[in-house]
mmCIF file of C-alpha atoms and ligand atoms in Angstrom:
data_model
loop_
_atom_site.group_PDB
_atom_site.id
_atom_site.type_symbol
_atom_site.label_atom_id
_atom_site.label_comp_id
_atom_site.label_asym_id
_atom_site.label_seq_id
_atom_site.Cartn_x
_atom_site.Cartn_y
_atom_site.Cartn_z
ATOM 1 C CA MET A 19 -18.983 -11.570 17.806
ATOM 2 C CA ARG A 20 -19.058 -10.033 14.462
ATOM 3 C CA VAL A 21 -16.296 -9.718 12.087
ATOM 4 C CA VAL A 22 -15.230 -8.409 8.901
ATOM 5 C CA LYS A 23 -12.773 -11.324 6.487
ATOM 6 C CA LYS A 24 -10.923 -10.240 3.748
ATOM 7 C CA TYR A 25 -9.112 -13.096 1.515
ATOM 8 C CA GLY A 26 -6.902 -11.633 -0.936
ATOM 9 C CA GLY A 27 -6.512 -12.875 -4.765
ATOM 10 C CA SER A 28 -3.951 -15.367 -4.168
ATOM 11 C CA SER A 29 -6.019 -17.267 -1.122
ATOM 12 C CA VAL A 30 -8.565 -17.639 -3.515
ATOM 13 C CA SER A 31 -6.865 -18.539 -6.533
ATOM 14 C CA THR A 32 -7.945 -22.073 -6.820
ATOM 15 C CA ILE A 33 -11.362 -23.949 -6.239
ATOM 16 C CA ASP A 34 -9.179 -26.058 -3.429
ATOM 17 C CA LYS A 35 -8.183 -22.930 -1.517
ATOM 18 C CA ILE A 36 -11.900 -21.973 -1.852
ATOM 19 C CA LYS A 37 -13.065 -25.227 -0.326
ATOM 20 C CA ASN A 38 -10.576 -25.016 2.160
ATOM 21 C CA ILE A 39 -11.460 -21.496 3.524
ATOM 22 C CA ALA A 40 -15.942 -22.404 3.093
ATOM 23 C CA ILE A 41 -14.652 -25.476 5.479
ATOM 24 C CA HIS A 42 -13.041 -23.409 8.251
ATOM 25 C CA LEU A 43 -15.304 -20.819 7.826
ATOM 26 C CA SER A 44 -18.159 -23.515 8.477
ATOM 27 C CA LYS A 45 -16.289 -25.061 10.894
ATOM 28 C CA ASN A 46 -15.507 -22.098 13.104
ATOM 29 C CA LYS A 47 -18.681 -20.028 13.105
ATOM 30 C CA LYS A 48 -20.685 -20.454 16.160
ATOM 31 C CA VAL A 49 -24.164 -19.776 17.166
ATOM 32 C CA GLY A 50 -24.534 -15.636 17.050
ATOM 33 C CA ASP A 51 -21.401 -15.069 15.211
ATOM 34 C CA GLU A 52 -22.065 -12.346 12.788
ATOM 35 C CA ILE A 53 -19.395 -12.751 9.476
ATOM 36 C CA VAL A 54 -18.905 -10.710 6.680
ATOM 37 C CA VAL A 55 -16.393 -12.311 3.900
ATOM 38 C CA VAL A 56 -14.938 -9.737 1.514
ATOM 39 C CA VAL A 57 -12.985 -11.520 -1.373
ATOM 40 C CA SER A 58 -10.807 -10.738 -4.368
ATOM 41 C CA ALA A 59 -10.408 -11.751 -7.639
ATOM 42 C CA MET A 60 -9.342 -15.505 -7.873
ATOM 43 C CA GLY A 61 -5.480 -15.358 -8.555
ATOM 44 C CA LYS A 62 -4.364 -13.029 -11.502
ATOM 45 C CA THR A 63 -8.253 -12.772 -12.587
ATOM 46 C CA THR A 64 -8.068 -9.181 -12.784
ATOM 47 C CA ASP A 65 -4.672 -8.953 -14.896
ATOM 48 C CA ASN A 66 -6.237 -11.380 -17.086
ATOM 49 C CA LEU A 67 -9.559 -9.165 -17.478
ATOM 50 C CA MET A 68 -7.091 -6.077 -18.348
ATOM 51 C CA LYS A 69 -5.329 -7.889 -20.760
ATOM 52 C CA LEU A 70 -8.585 -9.066 -22.788
ATOM 53 C CA ALA A 71 -9.266 -4.830 -22.545
ATOM 54 C CA ASN A 72 -6.381 -4.219 -23.818
ATOM 55 C CA GLU A 73 -6.314 -6.403 -27.118
ATOM 56 C CA ILE A 74 -9.082 -4.365 -28.214
ATOM 57 C CA SER A 75 -8.023 -0.736 -27.119
ATOM 58 C CA LEU A 76 -4.782 0.217 -24.837
ATOM 59 C CA THR A 77 -7.208 2.961 -23.571
ATOM 60 C CA PRO A 78 -10.402 0.842 -23.192
ATOM 61 C CA ASP A 79 -13.627 2.939 -22.319
ATOM 62 C CA ILE A 80 -13.448 3.425 -18.382
ATOM 63 C CA ARG A 81 -17.171 2.841 -17.699
ATOM 64 C CA GLU A 82 -16.676 -0.400 -19.476
ATOM 65 C CA LEU A 83 -13.510 -1.361 -17.979
ATOM 66 C CA ASP A 84 -15.129 -1.476 -14.537
ATOM 67 C CA SER A 85 -17.896 -3.252 -15.654
ATOM 68 C CA LEU A 86 -15.299 -5.958 -16.960
ATOM 69 C CA LEU A 87 -12.738 -6.038 -13.849
ATOM 70 C CA SER A 88 -15.797 -6.379 -11.500
ATOM 71 C CA THR A 89 -16.700 -9.600 -12.780
ATOM 72 C CA GLY A 90 -13.770 -11.091 -11.126
ATOM 73 C CA GLU A 91 -14.797 -10.436 -7.568
ATOM 74 C CA GLN A 92 -18.424 -11.526 -8.706
ATOM 75 C CA GLN A 93 -16.970 -15.292 -9.752
ATOM 76 C CA SER A 94 -15.263 -15.701 -6.083
ATOM 77 C CA ILE A 95 -17.997 -14.331 -4.047
ATOM 78 C CA SER A 96 -20.760 -16.901 -5.991
ATOM 79 C CA LEU A 97 -18.088 -19.884 -5.987
ATOM 80 C CA LEU A 98 -17.053 -19.173 -2.080
ATOM 81 C CA SER A 99 -21.331 -19.194 -1.666
ATOM 82 C CA MET A 100 -21.865 -22.247 -3.217
ATOM 83 C CA ALA A 101 -19.440 -23.619 -1.304
ATOM 84 C CA LEU A 102 -20.663 -22.835 1.593
ATOM 85 C CA LYS A 103 -23.951 -23.913 0.955
ATOM 86 C CA SER A 104 -22.396 -27.571 -0.194
ATOM 87 C CA LEU A 105 -21.556 -27.681 3.378
ATOM 88 C CA ASP A 106 -24.697 -27.306 4.468
ATOM 89 C CA CYS A 107 -23.983 -23.517 5.748
ATOM 90 C CA LYS A 108 -26.105 -20.493 5.628
ATOM 91 C CA SER A 109 -24.482 -17.801 3.262
ATOM 92 C CA ILE A 110 -25.075 -15.158 0.477
ATOM 93 C CA SER A 111 -23.273 -13.382 -1.811
ATOM 94 C CA LEU A 112 -23.438 -9.865 -2.754
ATOM 95 C CA THR A 113 -21.970 -7.734 -5.703
ATOM 96 C CA GLY A 114 -20.786 -3.992 -4.126
ATOM 97 C CA ALA A 115 -24.017 -2.655 -5.312
ATOM 98 C CA GLN A 116 -25.994 -5.426 -3.727
ATOM 99 C CA ALA A 117 -24.040 -4.161 -0.413
ATOM 100 C CA GLY A 118 -24.903 -0.853 -0.469
ATOM 101 C CA ILE A 119 -21.724 0.355 -1.519
ATOM 102 C CA LYS A 120 -21.901 3.553 -3.136
ATOM 103 C CA THR A 121 -19.276 5.113 -4.839
ATOM 104 C CA THR A 122 -18.292 8.335 -6.340
ATOM 105 C CA GLY A 123 -15.021 9.646 -8.806
ATOM 106 C CA LEU A 124 -13.944 8.537 -11.779
ATOM 107 C CA HIS A 125 -14.446 5.011 -13.374
ATOM 108 C CA THR A 126 -11.249 2.486 -12.423
ATOM 109 C CA LYS A 127 -10.277 4.911 -9.200
ATOM 110 C CA ASN A 128 -13.451 5.554 -7.437
ATOM 111 C CA LYS A 129 -13.960 5.938 -3.610
ATOM 112 C CA ILE A 130 -16.273 5.137 -1.509
ATOM 113 C CA GLU A 131 -19.063 7.566 -0.564
ATOM 114 C CA SER A 132 -21.320 5.922 1.794
ATOM 115 C CA ILE A 133 -22.284 2.166 2.880
ATOM 116 C CA LYS A 134 -25.946 1.038 3.024
ATOM 117 C CA THR A 135 -25.630 -1.756 5.791
ATOM 118 C CA GLU A 136 -29.679 -2.487 6.098
ATOM 119 C CA LYS A 137 -29.346 -5.573 3.653
ATOM 120 C CA ILE A 138 -26.299 -7.158 5.233
ATOM 121 C CA GLU A 139 -27.536 -6.646 8.460
ATOM 122 C CA SER A 140 -30.756 -8.348 7.912
ATOM 123 C CA TYR A 141 -28.854 -11.415 6.063
ATOM 124 C CA LEU A 142 -26.599 -11.488 9.218
ATOM 125 C CA LYS A 143 -29.615 -11.761 11.564
ATOM 126 C CA ALA A 144 -30.919 -14.411 9.581
ATOM 127 C CA GLY A 145 -27.469 -16.451 10.456
ATOM 128 C CA LYS A 146 -25.893 -16.311 7.142
ATOM 129 C CA ILE A 147 -22.388 -15.642 6.404
ATOM 130 C CA VAL A 148 -22.449 -12.397 3.846
ATOM 131 C CA ILE A 149 -19.984 -12.584 1.297
ATOM 132 C CA VAL A 150 -19.269 -9.377 -0.509
ATOM 133 C CA ALA A 151 -17.703 -8.432 -3.687
ATOM 134 C CA GLY A 152 -14.351 -6.570 -2.857
ATOM 135 C CA PHE A 153 -12.896 -3.887 -5.366
ATOM 136 C CA GLN A 154 -16.314 -2.565 -6.107
ATOM 137 C CA GLY A 155 -19.550 -0.545 -5.732
ATOM 138 C CA VAL A 156 -22.048 1.502 -7.578
ATOM 139 C CA ASN A 157 -22.347 5.391 -8.393
ATOM 140 C CA GLU A 158 -24.780 7.788 -8.857
ATOM 141 C CA ASN A 159 -25.603 6.771 -12.016
ATOM 142 C CA GLY A 160 -26.399 3.369 -11.044
ATOM 143 C CA ASP A 161 -23.362 2.127 -12.711
ATOM 144 C CA ILE A 162 -20.837 -0.544 -11.784
ATOM 145 C CA THR A 163 -17.401 1.412 -10.210
ATOM 146 C CA THR A 164 -14.506 -0.469 -8.875
ATOM 147 C CA LEU A 165 -11.757 1.151 -6.333
ATOM 148 C CA GLY A 166 -8.646 0.919 -8.286
ATOM 149 C CA ARG A 167 -5.917 -1.730 -8.189
ATOM 150 C CA GLY A 168 -5.816 -3.371 -5.079
ATOM 151 C CA GLY A 169 -9.050 -1.592 -3.478
ATOM 152 C CA SER A 170 -10.506 -4.970 -1.998
ATOM 153 C CA ASP A 171 -8.709 -4.266 1.143
ATOM 154 C CA THR A 172 -10.424 -0.958 1.117
ATOM 155 C CA SER A 173 -13.606 -2.479 0.591
ATOM 156 C CA ALA A 174 -13.412 -4.747 3.680
ATOM 157 C CA VAL A 175 -11.942 -1.644 5.986
ATOM 158 C CA ALA A 176 -14.971 0.368 4.629
ATOM 159 C CA LEU A 177 -17.230 -2.332 5.389
ATOM 160 C CA ALA A 178 -15.841 -3.099 9.298
ATOM 161 C CA ALA A 179 -16.478 0.582 9.872
ATOM 162 C CA ALA A 180 -19.751 0.617 8.549
ATOM 163 C CA LEU A 181 -20.558 -2.490 10.482
ATOM 164 C CA ARG A 182 -18.430 -1.513 13.366
ATOM 165 C CA CYS A 183 -16.268 -4.394 13.746
ATOM 166 C CA GLU A 184 -12.982 -5.282 13.350
ATOM 167 C CA CYS A 185 -11.373 -6.378 10.320
ATOM 168 C CA GLU A 186 -9.236 -9.758 9.511
ATOM 169 C CA ILE A 187 -6.804 -9.571 6.547
ATOM 170 C CA TYR A 188 -5.795 -12.547 5.459
ATOM 171 C CA THR A 189 -3.029 -12.943 2.524
ATOM 172 C CA ASP A 190 -0.109 -15.333 1.655
ATOM 173 C CA VAL A 191 2.469 -14.303 4.382
ATOM 174 C CA PRO A 192 1.915 -14.381 8.127
ATOM 175 C CA GLY A 193 1.538 -10.885 8.807
ATOM 176 C CA ILE A 194 3.936 -7.367 8.540
ATOM 177 C CA TYR A 195 7.488 -7.702 9.253
ATOM 178 C CA SER A 196 10.037 -5.346 10.545
ATOM 179 C CA ILE A 197 11.732 -5.533 7.134
ATOM 180 C CA ASP A 198 11.041 -7.732 3.712
ATOM 181 C CA PRO A 199 12.201 -11.239 4.991
ATOM 182 C CA ARG A 200 12.807 -11.780 1.045
ATOM 183 C CA VAL A 201 15.739 -9.090 1.414
ATOM 184 C CA TYR A 202 16.570 -9.530 5.457
ATOM 185 C CA LYS A 203 16.212 -13.483 6.651
ATOM 186 C CA LYS A 204 16.122 -12.272 10.070
ATOM 187 C CA ALA A 205 13.235 -9.850 9.923
ATOM 188 C CA LYS A 206 10.716 -10.431 12.579
ATOM 189 C CA LYS A 207 7.171 -10.458 12.288
ATOM 190 C CA ILE A 208 5.696 -7.314 13.959
ATOM 191 C CA GLU A 209 3.080 -7.803 16.572
ATOM 192 C CA ARG A 210 1.325 -4.294 16.919
ATOM 193 C CA ILE A 211 1.872 -1.557 14.595
ATOM 194 C CA SER A 212 0.384 1.870 14.792
ATOM 195 C CA TYR A 213 -2.077 3.437 11.477
ATOM 196 C CA GLU A 214 0.606 5.567 11.137
ATOM 197 C CA GLU A 215 3.779 3.401 11.067
ATOM 198 C CA MET A 216 1.840 1.480 8.903
ATOM 199 C CA MET A 217 1.002 4.316 6.439
ATOM 200 C CA GLU A 218 4.457 5.321 6.640
ATOM 201 C CA MET A 219 5.343 1.422 5.848
ATOM 202 C CA ALA A 220 2.825 1.184 3.165
ATOM 203 C CA ASN A 221 3.862 4.344 0.930
ATOM 204 C CA LEU A 222 7.088 3.907 1.539
ATOM 205 C CA GLY A 223 6.833 0.475 -0.256
ATOM 206 C CA ALA A 224 6.213 -2.314 2.259
ATOM 207 C CA GLY A 225 3.591 -3.275 -0.071
ATOM 208 C CA VAL A 226 1.480 -5.711 2.075
ATOM 209 C CA MET A 227 -1.423 -3.820 2.453
ATOM 210 C CA GLU A 228 -3.433 -0.833 0.654
ATOM 211 C CA THR A 229 -2.870 2.455 1.779
ATOM 212 C CA ARG A 230 -6.013 3.793 1.532
ATOM 213 C CA ALA A 231 -7.459 0.963 3.677
ATOM 214 C CA VAL A 232 -5.215 1.750 6.611
ATOM 215 C CA GLU A 233 -6.158 5.662 6.535
ATOM 216 C CA ILE A 234 -9.931 4.651 6.309
ATOM 217 C CA GLY A 235 -9.141 1.884 9.791
ATOM 218 C CA LYS A 236 -7.387 5.159 11.598
ATOM 219 C CA LYS A 237 -10.283 7.446 10.598
ATOM 220 C CA TYR A 238 -12.831 5.293 11.919
ATOM 221 C CA GLY A 239 -10.874 3.419 14.608
ATOM 222 C CA VAL A 240 -10.859 0.049 12.766
ATOM 223 C CA LYS A 241 -8.977 -2.477 14.541
ATOM 224 C CA ILE A 242 -7.205 -4.455 11.367
ATOM 225 C CA SER A 243 -5.008 -7.360 11.859
ATOM 226 C CA VAL A 244 -3.316 -9.026 8.832
ATOM 227 C CA GLY A 245 -2.364 -12.706 8.633
ATOM 228 C CA GLU A 246 -1.720 -15.773 6.593
ATOM 229 C CA THR A 247 -5.008 -17.552 5.298
ATOM 230 C CA LEU A 248 -5.791 -20.331 7.364
ATOM 231 C CA GLY A 249 -1.964 -20.003 8.879
ATOM 232 C CA PRO A 250 -1.513 -21.138 12.183
ATOM 233 C CA GLU A 251 0.201 -18.017 13.749
ATOM 234 C CA THR A 252 -1.275 -14.431 14.787
ATOM 235 C CA GLY A 253 -1.020 -11.779 12.333
ATOM 236 C CA THR A 254 0.109 -8.590 12.751
ATOM 237 C CA TYR A 255 -2.291 -6.097 14.896
ATOM 238 C CA ILE A 256 -2.804 -2.284 13.358
ATOM 239 C CA CYS A 257 -4.178 -0.105 15.889
ATOM 240 C CA ASP A 258 -4.237 3.202 17.593
ATOM 241 C CA SER A 259 -0.785 3.872 19.146
ATOM 242 C CA SER A 260 -2.298 4.091 22.255
ATOM 243 C CA GLU A 261 -2.184 0.590 22.175
ATOM 244 C CA ILE A 262 0.778 -0.196 21.809
ATOM 245 C CA ILE A 263 2.427 -0.103 25.050
ATOM 246 C CA GLU A 264 6.374 -0.411 23.993
ATOM 247 C CA LYS A 265 6.934 1.849 21.487
ATOM 248 C CA LYS A 266 9.955 1.539 19.686
ATOM 249 C CA VAL A 267 12.086 3.558 18.615
ATOM 250 C CA VAL A 268 12.353 1.901 14.687
ATOM 251 C CA THR A 269 9.689 -0.735 14.509
ATOM 252 C CA GLY A 270 10.301 -1.099 10.807
ATOM 253 C CA ILE A 271 12.546 -0.391 7.301
ATOM 254 C CA SER A 272 11.054 -0.261 4.383
ATOM 255 C CA ILE A 273 12.845 -0.549 0.909
ATOM 256 C CA SER A 274 11.804 0.695 -2.207
ATOM 257 C CA LYS A 275 13.642 -0.418 -5.264
ATOM 258 C CA ASN A 276 12.131 1.271 -7.966
ATOM 259 C CA VAL A 277 13.196 5.222 -7.368
ATOM 260 C CA ILE A 278 15.531 7.280 -9.476
ATOM 261 C CA MET A 279 17.197 9.897 -8.118
ATOM 262 C CA VAL A 280 18.382 13.403 -9.945
ATOM 263 C CA ASN A 281 20.929 15.962 -9.207
ATOM 264 C CA LEU A 282 20.457 18.878 -10.885
ATOM 265 C CA GLU A 283 23.675 20.773 -10.696
ATOM 266 C CA ASN A 284 25.320 24.497 -11.398
ATOM 267 C CA PHE A 285 23.025 26.603 -12.010
ATOM 268 C CA LEU A 286 21.195 29.752 -10.017
ATOM 269 C CA VAL A 287 19.091 28.746 -7.239
ATOM 270 C CA ILE A 288 16.563 31.099 -7.365
ATOM 271 C CA PRO A 289 12.883 30.948 -7.155
ATOM 272 C CA LYS A 290 12.199 31.422 -10.993
ATOM 273 C CA ASN A 291 14.195 28.334 -11.776
ATOM 274 C CA ILE A 292 13.255 26.438 -8.781
ATOM 275 C CA SER A 293 9.644 26.934 -10.364
ATOM 276 C CA ILE A 294 10.666 26.293 -13.812
ATOM 277 C CA ILE A 295 12.253 23.101 -12.662
ATOM 278 C CA PHE A 296 9.377 21.441 -10.990
ATOM 279 C CA SER A 297 6.725 23.026 -13.468
ATOM 280 C CA ALA A 298 8.234 20.964 -16.269
ATOM 281 C CA ILE A 299 8.448 17.710 -13.983
ATOM 282 C CA ALA A 300 4.339 18.335 -13.060
ATOM 283 C CA LYS A 301 3.428 18.977 -16.427
ATOM 284 C CA ASN A 302 4.880 15.787 -17.361
ATOM 285 C CA GLY A 303 3.313 13.816 -14.583
ATOM 286 C CA VAL A 304 6.274 13.116 -12.769
ATOM 287 C CA ASN A 305 5.324 12.271 -9.171
ATOM 288 C CA VAL A 306 8.526 13.754 -6.954
ATOM 289 C CA ASP A 307 9.670 12.784 -3.633
ATOM 290 C CA MET A 308 12.535 13.688 -1.125
ATOM 291 C CA ILE A 309 13.577 17.428 -2.811
ATOM 292 C CA SER A 310 16.416 19.047 -1.096
ATOM 293 C CA GLN A 311 18.493 21.858 -2.051
ATOM 294 C CA ASN A 312 21.970 23.244 -1.534
ATOM 295 C CA GLU A 313 22.966 26.826 -1.941
ATOM 296 C CA GLY A 314 26.715 27.465 -2.652
ATOM 297 C CA ASP A 315 28.336 30.740 -3.183
ATOM 298 C CA ASN A 316 27.002 33.336 -5.563
ATOM 299 C CA LEU A 317 23.778 31.455 -5.198
ATOM 300 C CA ILE A 318 25.188 28.836 -7.385
ATOM 301 C CA GLY A 319 24.210 25.629 -6.546
ATOM 302 C CA SER A 320 22.109 22.242 -6.850
ATOM 303 C CA ILE A 321 18.933 20.309 -6.074
ATOM 304 C CA GLY A 322 17.731 16.866 -5.770
ATOM 305 C CA PHE A 323 14.716 14.959 -5.915
ATOM 306 C CA THR A 324 14.058 11.463 -6.717
ATOM 307 C CA CYS A 325 11.119 9.789 -8.613
ATOM 308 C CA PRO A 326 9.624 6.341 -9.278
ATOM 309 C CA ILE A 327 11.173 4.437 -11.862
ATOM 310 C CA ALA A 328 7.941 3.957 -13.740
ATOM 311 C CA ASP A 329 8.002 7.405 -14.511
ATOM 312 C CA GLU A 330 11.519 8.105 -16.376
ATOM 313 C CA LEU A 331 10.120 8.007 -19.487
ATOM 314 C CA PHE A 332 8.629 11.029 -18.533
ATOM 315 C CA LEU A 333 10.881 12.324 -16.468
ATOM 316 C CA ASP A 334 13.699 12.419 -19.160
ATOM 317 C CA ILE A 335 10.915 14.814 -21.316
ATOM 318 C CA ALA A 336 10.763 16.880 -18.282
ATOM 319 C CA LEU A 337 14.634 17.058 -17.806
ATOM 320 C CA LYS A 338 15.155 17.824 -21.612
ATOM 321 C CA GLU A 339 12.688 20.854 -21.051
ATOM 322 C CA VAL A 340 14.930 22.057 -18.241
ATOM 323 C CA GLU A 341 17.779 21.763 -20.133
ATOM 324 C CA ASN A 342 16.585 24.370 -22.468
ATOM 325 C CA TYR A 343 15.257 26.856 -19.871
ATOM 326 C CA ILE A 344 18.236 26.777 -18.297
ATOM 327 C CA PRO A 345 21.174 26.060 -20.725
ATOM 328 C CA ASP A 346 24.269 25.948 -18.279
ATOM 329 C CA ILE A 347 22.684 23.264 -15.676
ATOM 330 C CA GLN A 348 24.128 20.018 -15.385
ATOM 331 C CA VAL A 349 21.675 17.032 -15.059
ATOM 332 C CA ILE A 350 22.943 13.730 -12.764
ATOM 333 C CA LYS A 351 20.162 10.589 -12.747
ATOM 334 C CA ARG A 352 21.177 8.132 -10.389
ATOM 335 C CA SER A 353 19.261 4.689 -11.126
ATOM 336 C CA GLU A 354 21.191 2.024 -9.067
ATOM 337 C CA VAL A 355 19.659 3.219 -6.187
ATOM 338 C CA VAL A 356 17.579 2.295 -3.286
ATOM 339 C CA LYS A 357 15.474 4.073 -0.525
ATOM 340 C CA ILE A 358 15.327 2.818 2.580
ATOM 341 C CA SER A 359 12.988 4.378 5.375
ATOM 342 C CA LEU A 360 13.220 3.379 9.040
ATOM 343 C CA VAL A 361 9.912 3.899 10.279
ATOM 344 C CA GLY A 362 9.219 4.120 13.919
ATOM 345 C CA ILE A 363 6.462 6.551 16.252
ATOM 346 C CA GLY A 364 9.276 6.473 19.233
ATOM 347 C CA MET A 365 10.767 8.793 16.921
ATOM 348 C CA ILE A 366 8.309 11.442 18.003
ATOM 349 C CA SER A 367 9.812 11.408 21.792
ATOM 350 C CA ASN A 368 13.321 10.210 21.294
ATOM 351 C CA PHE A 369 16.356 12.160 19.670
ATOM 352 C CA GLY A 370 19.366 10.805 18.475
ATOM 353 C CA VAL A 371 17.948 8.530 15.583
ATOM 354 C CA ALA A 372 19.509 10.006 12.903
ATOM 355 C CA ALA A 373 23.119 10.246 14.719
ATOM 356 C CA LYS A 374 22.514 6.688 15.209
ATOM 357 C CA VAL A 375 21.893 5.815 11.559
ATOM 358 C CA PHE A 376 24.833 8.071 10.348
ATOM 359 C CA GLU A 377 27.130 6.206 12.637
ATOM 360 C CA VAL A 378 26.048 3.269 11.120
ATOM 361 C CA LEU A 379 26.941 4.460 7.806
ATOM 362 C CA SER A 380 30.316 5.686 8.840
ATOM 363 C CA ASP A 381 31.289 2.459 10.881
ATOM 364 C CA ILE A 382 30.412 0.040 7.529
ATOM 365 C CA ASP A 383 31.635 2.995 5.214
ATOM 366 C CA ALA A 384 28.144 3.127 3.173
ATOM 367 C CA LYS A 385 27.708 6.299 1.217
ATOM 368 C CA PHE A 386 24.308 7.871 1.311
ATOM 369 C CA TYR A 387 23.190 10.576 -1.507
ATOM 370 C CA GLN A 388 20.113 11.795 0.030
ATOM 371 C CA CYS A 389 18.064 11.973 3.531
ATOM 372 C CA THR A 390 14.618 13.335 4.356
ATOM 373 C CA THR A 391 12.812 12.830 7.686
ATOM 374 C CA SER A 392 9.138 13.084 8.627
ATOM 375 C CA GLU A 393 8.209 12.948 12.569
ATOM 376 C CA ILE A 394 8.207 9.182 12.399
ATOM 377 C CA SER A 395 10.636 8.437 9.709
ATOM 378 C CA ILE A 396 13.892 8.534 8.482
ATOM 379 C CA SER A 397 14.370 8.010 4.620
ATOM 380 C CA LEU A 398 18.177 7.547 2.992
ATOM 381 C CA ILE A 399 18.741 7.455 -0.623
ATOM 382 C CA ILE A 400 21.987 4.198 -1.015
ATOM 383 C CA LYS A 401 23.373 2.336 -3.342
ATOM 384 C CA ILE A 402 21.972 -0.647 -4.531
ATOM 385 C CA ASP A 403 24.586 -2.631 -3.620
ATOM 386 C CA ASP A 404 25.094 -1.648 -0.521
ATOM 387 C CA THR A 405 21.658 -2.612 0.682
ATOM 388 C CA ILE A 406 21.888 -5.773 2.684
ATOM 389 C CA ARG A 407 24.644 -4.517 4.754
ATOM 390 C CA VAL A 408 23.242 -1.640 5.398
ATOM 391 C CA VAL A 409 19.934 -2.772 6.591
ATOM 392 C CA GLU A 410 21.326 -5.755 8.389
ATOM 393 C CA LYS A 411 23.169 -3.431 10.233
ATOM 394 C CA LEU A 412 20.605 -0.848 10.910
ATOM 395 C CA ALA A 413 18.499 -3.914 12.290
ATOM 396 C CA GLU A 414 21.104 -5.029 14.502
ATOM 397 C CA VAL A 415 21.840 -1.581 16.019
ATOM 398 C CA PHE A 416 18.042 -0.944 16.410
ATOM 399 C CA SER A 417 17.148 -4.479 17.413
ATOM 400 C CA ILE A 418 14.200 -5.146 14.832
HETATM 401 N N1 LIG B 510 -8.678 -7.930 -8.077
HETATM 402 C C1 LIG B 510 -8.629 -6.318 -7.784
HETATM 403 C C2 LIG B 510 -7.040 -6.460 -7.961
HETATM 404 O O1 LIG B 510 -6.431 -7.442 -8.290
HETATM 405 C C3 LIG B 510 -8.662 -5.909 -6.442
HETATM 406 C C4 LIG B 510 -7.608 -6.108 -5.231
HETATM 407 O O2 LIG B 510 -7.339 -7.753 -5.424
HETATM 408 O O3 LIG B 510 -7.753 -6.217 -4.126
HETATM 409 O O4 LIG B 510 -6.514 -5.353 -8.060
HETATM 410 MG MG1 MG B 511 -4.076 -6.794 -1.794
#
């Protein structure tokens, strides 16, 4: 069996954990198994390297930053390989460049362009466990690059695509839950989820797996499982929707706390004004989401949108500019809100999901400020204080 196994930073945060993974790999490797392991940097290493760079400059040179950040993964690959060798298990560690991972783009945000797998293949043939540094590659100039924070998931799935095998992602949770268990204790682990649902869940704030990695999985048909490192249970399987027999109407609810909602009211809702508003927002680098527009009598109306809390400073600058251009406009900003999103591939073929959601809100008398939908999701902005009761009731109604 050929497989790529990826262990995240919290799974390799201590030497004991690295040793235990090595024991597990060496015990379970059968003759003929071809195992590629991708690892992240130990624990908070990448954050700490970033802090060091920031002690020199808040905007360090990005080529040098990539060289620095990539050292975290280089530590963990060599330590894991040493641990395996000390157990008489044949292994070899490879940096991204050594593993043939070619990247392109801006330093610190590179994309994988191609993977030349010859070297990995030959080591696998020789019976070695091949340990590859996640999160890194090499560009056309021969410079070390990184793929953006959380990028080792991408390395792992891209390697599995190139090596035509499945990808197992190991982390500190037993899988992907229908709802964040920290918010809803009765949340269930999802057995199977489609790439599309997982992408929505990740985008919408589920945060277990990198969205880019799921995109690559979908593009190349890589089957991905997500489970707990050395844990007893099987994890969650991310696969094509055709492999999911029972297509639930709602598979999961994701909750993102880090949103701000803005309502702009009492202005002439004409294309010119809308363009002024969104140009000011875009110019200030604010990432908007969930736009909705209401037009009342005489074209006087309102527009609402949400954006990440992290963009608040720039949002304020943009809103000031908007007020200058459109003097009578009224700005209402709400930060005590959360966005909850119900995601399910079954929504494509079932109607009445929105009606059910609104019935729940009405039953428990919970207000919502905004609602948007996609083919497989319904998102609502609600008051932060209502989160638990809304989520509990929705979970009950949709049996998730
Ligand atoms: N070590 C990198 C980070 O912390 C990559 C990863 O863990 O996926 O972002
Ligand atoms: Mg991660």
